[in-house]
Short mmCIF file of C-alpha atoms in Angstrom, two decimals:
data_model
loop_
_atom_site.label_atom_id
_atom_site.label_comp_id
_atom_site.label_asym_id
_atom_site.label_seq_id
_atom_site.Cartn_x
_atom_site.Cartn_y
_atom_site.Cartn_z
CA MET X 228 0.00 0.00 0.00
CA GLU X 229 1.43 3.35 -1.05
CA GLU X 230 1.50 6.17 1.50
CA THR X 231 -0.20 9.36 0.45
CA GLU X 232 1.05 12.73 1.57
CA GLU X 233 -1.30 14.19 4.16
CA LEU X 234 -2.30 17.76 3.44
CA PHE X 235 -1.69 20.32 6.16
CA ASP X 236 -4.80 21.69 7.88
CA TYR X 237 -4.76 25.41 7.21
CA ILE X 238 -6.98 27.88 9.06
CA VAL X 239 -8.36 31.28 8.07
CA GLY X 240 -5.72 33.90 8.82
CA ASP X 241 -2.68 31.70 8.13
CA MET X 242 0.01 33.21 5.91
CA VAL X 243 1.15 30.86 3.14
CA LYS X 244 3.66 30.92 0.29
CA THR X 245 3.15 29.36 -3.13
CA LYS X 246 5.77 27.53 -5.20
CA ASP X 247 5.95 30.71 -7.33
CA GLY X 248 6.91 32.76 -4.27
CA TRP X 249 3.56 34.51 -3.89
CA VAL X 250 2.49 35.28 -0.31
CA ALA X 251 -1.17 35.04 0.66
CA GLU X 252 -3.41 35.22 3.69
CA VAL X 253 -5.85 32.31 3.83
CA THR X 254 -9.43 33.63 3.69
CA ALA X 255 -11.29 30.31 3.21
CA VAL X 256 -10.41 26.63 3.54
CA LEU X 257 -11.86 23.96 1.26
CA THR X 258 -11.10 20.23 0.90
CA ASN X 259 -7.97 20.34 -1.29
CA THR X 260 -7.65 24.08 -1.76
CA VAL X 261 -7.64 27.38 0.08
CA VAL X 262 -8.67 30.83 -1.04
CA GLY X 263 -5.77 33.20 -0.54
CA ASP X 264 -5.54 36.99 -0.61
CA LEU X 265 -2.46 37.56 -2.75
CA SER X 266 -2.36 41.31 -2.09
CA HIS X 267 0.26 40.49 0.57
CA THR X 268 2.71 39.60 -2.22
CA LYS X 269 5.35 42.24 -2.95
CA ASN X 270 4.64 43.91 -6.30
CA PHE X 271 1.17 42.32 -6.45
CA GLU X 272 0.08 44.77 -9.14
CA SER X 273 2.81 43.49 -11.48
CA LEU X 274 1.39 39.94 -11.37
CA GLY X 275 -1.37 40.97 -13.74
CA LEU X 276 -4.10 39.18 -11.81
CA GLU X 277 -7.63 40.54 -12.10
CA PHE X 278 -8.56 39.65 -8.50
CA GLU X 279 -6.45 39.54 -5.34
CA LYS X 280 -8.24 36.44 -4.01
CA GLN X 281 -7.22 33.25 -5.78
CA VAL X 282 -7.83 29.53 -5.27
CA LEU X 283 -4.58 27.80 -4.26
CA LEU X 284 -3.94 24.05 -4.16
CA LYS X 285 -2.93 22.85 -0.70
CA SER X 286 -0.30 20.62 -2.30
CA GLU X 287 1.41 23.68 -3.81
CA ILE X 288 1.62 25.96 -0.76
CA GLU X 289 3.57 25.98 2.48
CA LEU X 290 2.81 27.58 5.82
CA LEU X 291 4.77 30.76 6.53
CA GLU X 292 3.06 31.86 9.71
CA ARG X 293 0.23 30.35 11.75
CA LYS X 294 -2.55 32.74 12.71
CA THR X 295 -2.21 33.65 16.36
CA LYS X 296 -5.26 33.64 18.58
#
């Protein structure tokens, strides 16, 4: 039986980083994805994205900072 990589449980408010180096604040958590506010990325305007909130795959992001209570 092959082991599958367990996806990290993110929570709203966590700061994450994508494989492309984009930084986002998690605004919603879904099964295999999160919605992230990419306006926290330096030079966000130069990314050419129409909206600051984007769907991000959990398998392609890493936790930068856990939301503090």
